[in-house]
Structures are given as structure tokens and as C-alpha cells.
Amino acid sequence: MNETANPESSGRPARSGAHWTIYLPTLVVALTWTVVYFWADRQEPPLTAIRAIALAIEAVVVPLLLSHAFLRARVLRAEVAGEAAAIEWGFPLKRKLRLDIADIALAQVRRSYAQRYFGGGALALIGADGKRYLIADLARPEEIAAAINEKNRKKDAA
């Protein structure tokens, strides 16, 4: 096996930040209301109320969604170093999670349809105490999950 394929085997911590798909909902809203705006403009007579609503959404809601996604992306990070996993996520309420690897029963990667197509995914953690955590929109959740599960396998084998 190639040593660079698994960051943990080379001594480097496994790290991940936000994936660009965190911006996809904003893009979908922007495109949808752009289409609605032009559709309302081309009707005979023009649907001025619908056109005004679409323009208001483009001017107010889309920038709010974009700034929220940007701030979420700046906060989101996950790292497995040593015998602990440190994860930060959330905006406006920032959450921090630090778990010993021994306290994690299972780490899995979950992907939506868009994430299967474009990349990225969510990290699902199940603690030894039964607590569940889902950290969405990570760029490399498979590296984090593999590092956690590999450390648990080594611990169980010892």
C-alpha cells in the first residue's frame, strides 16, 4: 500500500475543511428565482408583482444565504491527530467536539446525491456511549473516517 494514500501511516494528521458544495443550495435558489424573474417578465402582460418578488429575493435572500454558507465554510474543520478527533462546525452557533478515538465506536461517510456526483460528504460518528454526531459538507470525510476506524482497529488488535 502506498504510504501517501493514508495520511495516518505517514504520521500526518488527517484533516478536512468545507467542500464547495456547501454553496449549492444558494446557487439553486439564485438560479430558480432568476428563471422566475425572466419568466414573469416575458408574460403578456408582464407579471410585475412576481417579477418584483423574484428581484427582492435575488437582492436580499440570496446574499444572506451566500454569507451564511461562507461563514459556515470558514468555521467547518475536522482533524484526527494523536488519539483524539477535534471537530468544529456551525454558524451562528459554533460547536466544538473533541472525542478520544477510543470513545468513537464507528465513523462513517454519508453522501447526498449531489455529493456523490460532485464530491464531499458528511461524517457520521457513533460514540461508544451511543451518541450520534453528523458533520455535513466536509471535503474529505473519508480520510477522517478511515483514520478513526484504523486507529480503533489497531487498538482492538493490540
Short mmCIF file of C-alpha atoms in Angstrom, two decimals:
data_model
loop_
_atom_site.label_atom_id
_atom_site.label_comp_id
_atom_site.label_asym_id
_atom_site.label_seq_id
_atom_site.Cartn_x
_atom_site.Cartn_y
_atom_site.Cartn_z
CA MET A 1 0.00 0.00 0.00
CA ASN A 2 1.24 3.47 -0.83
CA GLU A 3 2.22 5.43 2.27
CA THR A 4 0.85 8.68 0.87
CA ALA A 5 -2.59 7.12 0.41
CA ASN A 6 -3.19 7.08 4.17
CA PRO A 7 -2.09 10.25 5.97
CA GLU A 8 -2.03 8.45 9.32
CA SER A 9 0.60 5.97 8.15
CA SER A 10 2.98 8.83 7.34
CA GLY A 11 2.47 10.45 10.74
CA ARG A 12 0.47 13.40 9.40
CA PRO A 13 -2.91 14.13 10.98
CA ALA A 14 -5.99 13.60 8.84
CA ARG A 15 -7.64 16.97 8.19
CA SER A 16 -10.64 18.23 6.30
CA GLY A 17 -12.35 21.55 5.78
CA ALA A 18 -15.50 22.53 3.95
CA HIS A 19 -16.27 21.33 0.44
CA TRP A 20 -17.50 23.81 -2.18
CA THR A 21 -20.88 22.02 -2.33
CA ILE A 22 -21.77 23.98 0.81
CA TYR A 23 -22.71 26.74 -1.67
CA LEU A 24 -25.02 24.60 -3.85
CA PRO A 25 -28.31 25.50 -2.07
CA THR A 26 -27.56 29.19 -2.61
CA LEU A 27 -26.83 28.55 -6.27
CA VAL A 28 -30.09 26.64 -6.71
CA VAL A 29 -32.12 29.44 -5.10
CA ALA A 30 -30.38 32.07 -7.23
CA LEU A 31 -30.94 30.16 -10.47
CA THR A 32 -34.56 29.34 -9.64
CA TRP A 33 -35.52 32.93 -8.91
CA THR A 34 -33.60 34.18 -11.97
CA VAL A 35 -35.70 31.87 -14.12
CA VAL A 36 -38.88 33.05 -12.35
CA TYR A 37 -37.91 36.68 -12.93
CA PHE A 38 -37.37 36.22 -16.67
CA TRP A 39 -40.49 34.05 -17.00
CA ALA A 40 -42.62 36.74 -15.31
CA ASP A 41 -41.05 39.43 -17.50
CA ARG A 42 -41.86 37.58 -20.73
CA GLN A 43 -45.54 37.03 -19.94
CA GLU A 44 -48.12 39.14 -21.74
CA PRO A 45 -48.89 41.35 -19.84
CA PRO A 46 -45.76 41.20 -17.67
CA LEU A 47 -46.35 39.81 -14.18
CA THR A 48 -44.85 42.78 -12.35
CA ALA A 49 -45.68 41.57 -8.82
CA ILE A 50 -44.00 38.18 -9.35
CA ARG A 51 -41.09 39.89 -11.06
CA ALA A 52 -40.70 42.26 -8.08
CA ILE A 53 -40.80 39.35 -5.62
CA ALA A 54 -38.14 37.48 -7.61
CA LEU A 55 -35.97 40.59 -7.72
CA ALA A 56 -36.37 41.12 -3.95
CA ILE A 57 -35.35 37.52 -3.28
CA GLU A 58 -32.32 37.90 -5.54
CA ALA A 59 -31.35 41.15 -3.81
CA VAL A 60 -31.95 40.13 -0.17
CA VAL A 61 -32.26 36.37 0.35
CA VAL A 62 -29.50 35.17 -1.98
CA PRO A 63 -26.79 37.38 -0.40
CA LEU A 64 -27.93 36.26 3.07
CA LEU A 65 -27.72 32.60 2.04
CA LEU A 66 -24.33 33.18 0.44
CA SER A 67 -22.91 34.91 3.51
CA HIS A 68 -24.29 32.17 5.80
CA ALA A 69 -22.69 29.45 3.66
CA PHE A 70 -19.41 31.40 3.56
CA LEU A 71 -19.31 31.76 7.33
CA ARG A 72 -20.20 28.08 7.82
CA ALA A 73 -17.37 27.13 5.46
CA ARG A 74 -14.88 29.26 7.42
CA VAL A 75 -15.77 27.52 10.70
CA LEU A 76 -16.01 23.91 9.46
CA ARG A 77 -12.96 21.73 10.13
CA ALA A 78 -12.21 18.23 11.30
CA GLU A 79 -8.90 16.73 12.36
CA VAL A 80 -7.71 13.40 13.70
CA ALA A 81 -4.33 13.75 15.37
CA GLY A 82 -2.82 11.54 18.02
CA GLU A 83 -5.54 9.73 19.91
CA ALA A 84 -8.28 12.38 19.53
CA ALA A 85 -10.66 13.79 16.95
CA ALA A 86 -11.27 17.54 17.02
CA ILE A 87 -14.22 18.90 15.04
CA GLU A 88 -15.64 22.42 14.76
CA TRP A 89 -18.77 23.31 12.84
CA GLY A 90 -21.80 25.56 12.83
CA PHE A 91 -22.77 29.14 12.30
CA PRO A 92 -24.09 31.22 14.04
CA LEU A 93 -23.76 28.79 16.95
CA LYS A 94 -20.25 27.38 16.73
CA ARG A 95 -19.94 23.86 18.09
CA LYS A 96 -16.73 22.17 19.12
CA LEU A 97 -16.37 18.45 19.64
CA ARG A 98 -13.29 16.70 20.97
CA LEU A 99 -13.51 12.96 21.32
CA ASP A 100 -10.91 10.38 22.18
CA ILE A 101 -10.66 7.83 19.40
CA ALA A 102 -11.46 5.12 21.95
CA ASP A 103 -14.80 6.85 22.63
CA ILE A 104 -15.87 6.51 18.98
CA ALA A 105 -17.47 3.19 18.11
CA LEU A 106 -17.87 3.85 14.38
CA ALA A 107 -17.12 6.54 11.82
CA GLN A 108 -18.97 6.51 8.50
CA VAL A 109 -19.25 8.72 5.44
CA ARG A 110 -22.68 9.70 4.20
CA ARG A 111 -23.23 11.40 0.88
CA SER A 112 -26.24 13.03 -0.70
CA TYR A 113 -26.86 12.61 -4.42
CA ALA A 114 -25.09 15.90 -5.20
CA GLN A 115 -22.13 14.95 -3.02
CA ARG A 116 -21.81 11.59 -4.77
CA TYR A 117 -21.63 13.47 -8.05
CA PHE A 118 -19.51 16.48 -7.05
CA GLY A 119 -17.56 15.13 -4.06
CA GLY A 120 -17.57 15.93 -0.38
CA GLY A 121 -19.85 14.36 2.19
CA ALA A 122 -20.90 14.14 5.80
CA LEU A 123 -19.05 12.44 8.63
CA ALA A 124 -21.30 10.36 10.86
CA LEU A 125 -19.86 9.40 14.22
CA ILE A 126 -21.37 6.98 16.69
CA GLY A 127 -19.90 7.25 20.15
CA ALA A 128 -19.27 4.32 22.45
CA ASP A 129 -22.00 5.77 24.68
CA GLY A 130 -24.50 5.71 21.78
CA LYS A 131 -24.44 9.44 20.97
CA ARG A 132 -24.57 10.28 17.29
CA TYR A 133 -22.94 13.21 15.51
CA LEU A 134 -23.33 14.29 11.88
CA ILE A 135 -20.91 16.83 10.48
CA ALA A 136 -22.03 17.83 7.00
CA ASP A 137 -20.24 19.35 3.99
CA LEU A 138 -16.69 18.12 4.62
CA ALA A 139 -14.27 18.00 1.71
CA ARG A 140 -12.56 14.74 2.74
CA PRO A 141 -14.76 12.90 5.23
CA GLU A 142 -13.45 9.52 4.05
CA GLU A 143 -9.94 10.40 5.30
CA ILE A 144 -11.28 11.32 8.74
CA ALA A 145 -13.45 8.19 8.96
CA ALA A 146 -10.60 5.96 7.74
CA ALA A 147 -8.18 7.45 10.28
CA ILE A 148 -10.64 6.94 13.16
CA ASN A 149 -11.56 3.40 12.15
CA GLU A 150 -7.90 2.45 11.53
CA LYS A 151 -6.86 3.69 14.98
CA ASN A 152 -9.72 1.71 16.55
CA ARG A 153 -8.69 -1.41 14.61
CA LYS A 154 -5.10 -1.08 15.81
CA LYS A 155 -6.30 -0.55 19.39
CA ASP A 156 -8.57 -3.62 19.20
CA ALA A 157 -5.79 -5.73 17.68
CA ALA A 158 -3.37 -4.82 20.44
#
